[in-house]
Short mmCIF file of N, CA and C in Angstrom, two decimals:
data_model
loop_
_atom_site.label_atom_id
_atom_site.label_comp_id
_atom_site.label_asym_id
_atom_site.label_seq_id
_atom_site.Cartn_x
_atom_site.Cartn_y
_atom_site.Cartn_z
N MET F 1 -61.90 -150.43 -78.47
CA MET F 1 -62.73 -151.50 -78.95
C MET F 1 -64.10 -150.93 -79.28
N ARG F 2 -64.83 -151.62 -80.08
CA ARG F 2 -66.17 -151.19 -80.46
C ARG F 2 -67.17 -152.13 -79.80
N GLU F 3 -68.11 -151.57 -79.05
CA GLU F 3 -69.17 -152.34 -78.42
C GLU F 3 -70.46 -152.08 -79.18
N ARG F 4 -71.09 -153.15 -79.61
CA ARG F 4 -72.39 -153.06 -80.29
C ARG F 4 -73.42 -153.62 -79.32
N THR F 5 -74.45 -152.83 -79.01
CA THR F 5 -75.50 -153.26 -78.09
C THR F 5 -76.85 -153.19 -78.77
N VAL F 6 -77.76 -154.00 -78.26
CA VAL F 6 -79.14 -153.97 -78.72
C VAL F 6 -80.00 -153.82 -77.47
N PRO F 7 -80.54 -152.62 -77.23
CA PRO F 7 -81.39 -152.41 -76.06
C PRO F 7 -82.63 -153.31 -76.11
N ALA F 8 -83.12 -153.69 -74.95
CA ALA F 8 -84.30 -154.55 -74.85
C ALA F 8 -85.46 -153.99 -75.66
N GLY F 9 -86.08 -154.86 -76.44
CA GLY F 9 -87.24 -154.47 -77.24
C GLY F 9 -86.91 -153.74 -78.52
N ARG F 10 -85.63 -153.54 -78.81
CA ARG F 10 -85.23 -152.81 -80.02
C ARG F 10 -84.83 -153.78 -81.13
N ARG F 11 -84.85 -153.28 -82.35
CA ARG F 11 -84.47 -154.10 -83.51
C ARG F 11 -83.18 -153.62 -84.16
N ARG F 12 -82.63 -152.53 -83.63
CA ARG F 12 -81.40 -151.98 -84.21
C ARG F 12 -80.32 -151.91 -83.15
N ALA F 13 -79.10 -152.11 -83.59
CA ALA F 13 -77.95 -152.03 -82.69
C ALA F 13 -77.41 -150.61 -82.65
N SER F 14 -76.78 -150.27 -81.55
CA SER F 14 -76.06 -149.01 -81.45
C SER F 14 -74.61 -149.34 -81.14
N ASN F 15 -73.71 -148.46 -81.56
CA ASN F 15 -72.27 -148.67 -81.37
C ASN F 15 -71.69 -147.61 -80.46
N ARG F 16 -70.69 -148.01 -79.69
CA ARG F 16 -69.94 -147.06 -78.87
C ARG F 16 -68.49 -147.50 -78.85
N THR F 17 -67.62 -146.55 -78.70
CA THR F 17 -66.19 -146.84 -78.58
C THR F 17 -65.86 -146.96 -77.10
N VAL F 18 -65.17 -148.03 -76.73
CA VAL F 18 -64.70 -148.23 -75.36
C VAL F 18 -63.19 -148.08 -75.41
N ARG F 19 -62.68 -147.06 -74.75
CA ARG F 19 -61.25 -146.72 -74.81
C ARG F 19 -60.44 -147.48 -73.75
N ALA F 20 -59.14 -147.53 -73.94
CA ALA F 20 -58.24 -148.20 -73.00
C ALA F 20 -58.47 -147.69 -71.58
N GLY F 21 -58.63 -148.61 -70.64
CA GLY F 21 -58.81 -148.26 -69.24
C GLY F 21 -60.24 -147.91 -68.86
N GLN F 22 -61.13 -147.81 -69.82
CA GLN F 22 -62.52 -147.45 -69.54
C GLN F 22 -63.27 -148.65 -68.97
N VAL F 23 -64.12 -148.39 -68.00
CA VAL F 23 -64.96 -149.42 -67.40
C VAL F 23 -66.36 -149.26 -67.96
N ARG F 24 -66.98 -150.37 -68.31
CA ARG F 24 -68.32 -150.34 -68.90
C ARG F 24 -69.21 -151.29 -68.10
N PRO F 25 -69.86 -150.79 -67.02
CA PRO F 25 -70.74 -151.67 -66.24
C PRO F 25 -72.07 -151.89 -66.96
N PHE F 26 -72.68 -153.04 -66.71
CA PHE F 26 -74.01 -153.33 -67.25
C PHE F 26 -74.66 -154.39 -66.38
N GLY F 27 -75.96 -154.49 -66.49
CA GLY F 27 -76.72 -155.42 -65.67
C GLY F 27 -77.17 -156.66 -66.43
N ALA F 28 -77.93 -157.46 -65.74
CA ALA F 28 -78.47 -158.70 -66.32
C ALA F 28 -79.33 -158.36 -67.53
N GLY F 29 -79.29 -159.21 -68.52
CA GLY F 29 -80.09 -158.98 -69.71
C GLY F 29 -79.44 -158.11 -70.76
N HIS F 30 -78.24 -157.61 -70.48
CA HIS F 30 -77.52 -156.76 -71.43
C HIS F 30 -76.96 -157.64 -72.54
N VAL F 31 -77.25 -157.30 -73.79
CA VAL F 31 -76.76 -158.06 -74.94
C VAL F 31 -75.78 -157.17 -75.69
N HIS F 32 -74.54 -157.67 -75.85
CA HIS F 32 -73.55 -156.86 -76.55
C HIS F 32 -72.52 -157.74 -77.26
N ASP F 33 -71.79 -157.11 -78.15
CA ASP F 33 -70.70 -157.74 -78.88
C ASP F 33 -69.54 -156.76 -78.85
N VAL F 34 -68.35 -157.23 -78.45
CA VAL F 34 -67.18 -156.36 -78.35
C VAL F 34 -66.14 -156.83 -79.37
N VAL F 35 -65.68 -155.90 -80.20
CA VAL F 35 -64.75 -156.23 -81.28
C VAL F 35 -63.63 -155.20 -81.33
N ASN F 36 -62.42 -155.66 -81.56
CA ASN F 36 -61.30 -154.75 -81.78
C ASN F 36 -61.31 -154.38 -83.26
N VAL F 37 -61.62 -153.14 -83.57
CA VAL F 37 -61.72 -152.69 -84.96
C VAL F 37 -60.47 -151.93 -85.41
N TRP F 38 -59.46 -151.85 -84.53
CA TRP F 38 -58.23 -151.14 -84.87
C TRP F 38 -57.09 -152.13 -85.04
N THR F 39 -55.94 -151.64 -85.50
CA THR F 39 -54.80 -152.51 -85.76
C THR F 39 -53.99 -152.85 -84.51
N GLU F 40 -54.08 -152.04 -83.45
CA GLU F 40 -53.36 -152.32 -82.22
C GLU F 40 -54.03 -153.47 -81.48
N PRO F 41 -53.23 -154.31 -80.81
CA PRO F 41 -53.83 -155.39 -80.01
C PRO F 41 -54.70 -154.81 -78.89
N ALA F 42 -55.73 -155.54 -78.50
CA ALA F 42 -56.63 -155.10 -77.43
C ALA F 42 -57.11 -156.31 -76.64
N VAL F 43 -57.45 -156.06 -75.38
CA VAL F 43 -57.98 -157.10 -74.51
C VAL F 43 -59.23 -156.56 -73.85
N SER F 44 -60.26 -157.38 -73.80
CA SER F 44 -61.50 -157.03 -73.12
C SER F 44 -61.66 -157.99 -71.94
N VAL F 45 -61.79 -157.44 -70.73
CA VAL F 45 -61.96 -158.27 -69.54
C VAL F 45 -63.41 -158.14 -69.07
N HIS F 46 -64.08 -159.28 -68.95
CA HIS F 46 -65.45 -159.31 -68.45
C HIS F 46 -65.43 -160.00 -67.09
N ALA F 47 -65.94 -159.33 -66.06
CA ALA F 47 -66.00 -159.89 -64.71
C ALA F 47 -67.46 -159.91 -64.27
N TYR F 48 -67.94 -161.07 -63.85
CA TYR F 48 -69.34 -161.24 -63.51
C TYR F 48 -69.48 -161.63 -62.04
N SER F 49 -70.47 -161.03 -61.38
CA SER F 49 -70.79 -161.40 -60.01
C SER F 49 -72.30 -161.38 -59.87
N PRO F 50 -72.89 -162.51 -59.57
CA PRO F 50 -72.27 -163.81 -59.32
C PRO F 50 -71.65 -164.37 -60.60
N PRO F 51 -70.79 -165.39 -60.45
CA PRO F 51 -70.12 -165.96 -61.62
C PRO F 51 -71.10 -166.40 -62.71
N LEU F 52 -70.70 -166.20 -63.93
CA LEU F 52 -71.51 -166.58 -65.08
C LEU F 52 -71.47 -168.09 -65.25
N THR F 53 -72.63 -168.73 -65.37
CA THR F 53 -72.68 -170.18 -65.55
C THR F 53 -73.20 -170.56 -66.94
N ALA F 54 -73.82 -169.62 -67.62
CA ALA F 54 -74.31 -169.87 -68.98
C ALA F 54 -74.27 -168.57 -69.77
N MET F 55 -74.04 -168.69 -71.06
CA MET F 55 -74.02 -167.52 -71.93
C MET F 55 -74.91 -167.81 -73.14
N ARG F 56 -75.82 -166.91 -73.40
CA ARG F 56 -76.73 -167.07 -74.54
C ARG F 56 -76.17 -166.34 -75.75
N ARG F 57 -76.25 -166.97 -76.90
CA ARG F 57 -75.81 -166.38 -78.17
C ARG F 57 -77.04 -165.94 -78.95
N TYR F 58 -76.91 -164.79 -79.64
CA TYR F 58 -78.02 -164.22 -80.40
C TYR F 58 -77.56 -163.85 -81.80
N GLU F 59 -78.51 -163.73 -82.69
CA GLU F 59 -78.28 -163.15 -84.01
C GLU F 59 -79.27 -162.00 -84.17
N LEU F 60 -78.78 -160.88 -84.70
CA LEU F 60 -79.64 -159.73 -84.93
C LEU F 60 -80.26 -159.85 -86.31
N THR F 61 -81.57 -159.99 -86.36
CA THR F 61 -82.30 -160.11 -87.62
C THR F 61 -83.17 -158.87 -87.80
N ALA F 62 -83.84 -158.78 -88.93
CA ALA F 62 -84.74 -157.65 -89.18
C ALA F 62 -85.86 -157.59 -88.15
N GLY F 63 -86.21 -158.73 -87.56
CA GLY F 63 -87.27 -158.78 -86.56
C GLY F 63 -86.77 -158.57 -85.14
N GLY F 64 -85.47 -158.43 -84.96
CA GLY F 64 -84.89 -158.25 -83.63
C GLY F 64 -83.93 -159.37 -83.31
N LEU F 65 -83.60 -159.52 -82.03
CA LEU F 65 -82.67 -160.55 -81.60
C LEU F 65 -83.33 -161.92 -81.61
N VAL F 66 -82.59 -162.90 -82.13
CA VAL F 66 -83.05 -164.29 -82.15
C VAL F 66 -82.03 -165.12 -81.38
N HIS F 67 -82.49 -165.83 -80.36
CA HIS F 67 -81.62 -166.69 -79.57
C HIS F 67 -81.19 -167.88 -80.44
N THR F 68 -79.87 -168.08 -80.57
CA THR F 68 -79.36 -169.15 -81.43
C THR F 68 -78.70 -170.29 -80.67
N ALA F 69 -78.22 -170.04 -79.46
CA ALA F 69 -77.54 -171.09 -78.69
C ALA F 69 -77.34 -170.65 -77.25
N THR F 70 -77.13 -171.63 -76.39
CA THR F 70 -76.74 -171.36 -75.01
C THR F 70 -75.52 -172.21 -74.71
N GLU F 71 -74.48 -171.58 -74.20
CA GLU F 71 -73.27 -172.29 -73.80
C GLU F 71 -73.22 -172.32 -72.28
N HIS F 72 -72.81 -173.47 -71.73
CA HIS F 72 -72.76 -173.66 -70.27
C HIS F 72 -71.31 -173.80 -69.81
N SER F 73 -71.00 -173.21 -68.68
CA SER F 73 -69.61 -173.16 -68.21
C SER F 73 -69.00 -174.55 -68.01
N GLU F 74 -69.74 -175.52 -67.58
CA GLU F 74 -69.19 -176.84 -67.33
C GLU F 74 -69.11 -177.69 -68.60
N LEU F 75 -69.81 -177.30 -69.65
CA LEU F 75 -69.87 -178.10 -70.88
C LEU F 75 -69.11 -177.50 -72.04
N ASN F 76 -69.27 -176.20 -72.28
CA ASN F 76 -68.79 -175.58 -73.51
C ASN F 76 -67.55 -174.70 -73.35
N TRP F 77 -67.22 -174.28 -72.12
CA TRP F 77 -66.06 -173.42 -71.94
C TRP F 77 -65.48 -173.50 -70.57
#
């Protein structure tokens, strides 16, 4: 899978390949997008502790990340 991240305070994304069985830990405030760019099926498992109760959505613009929405576990998913 391809993970696109935007480090805090940056305006450009970086890409990395996450291979089958690879673990990718990250902390609070990490903004990323995970996409299967190959033809084989893929699954991405995200485990959060403490449990995730809200997820913020962003759009990457020329000026950096712009918050576009917040989804809440009891309302949106």
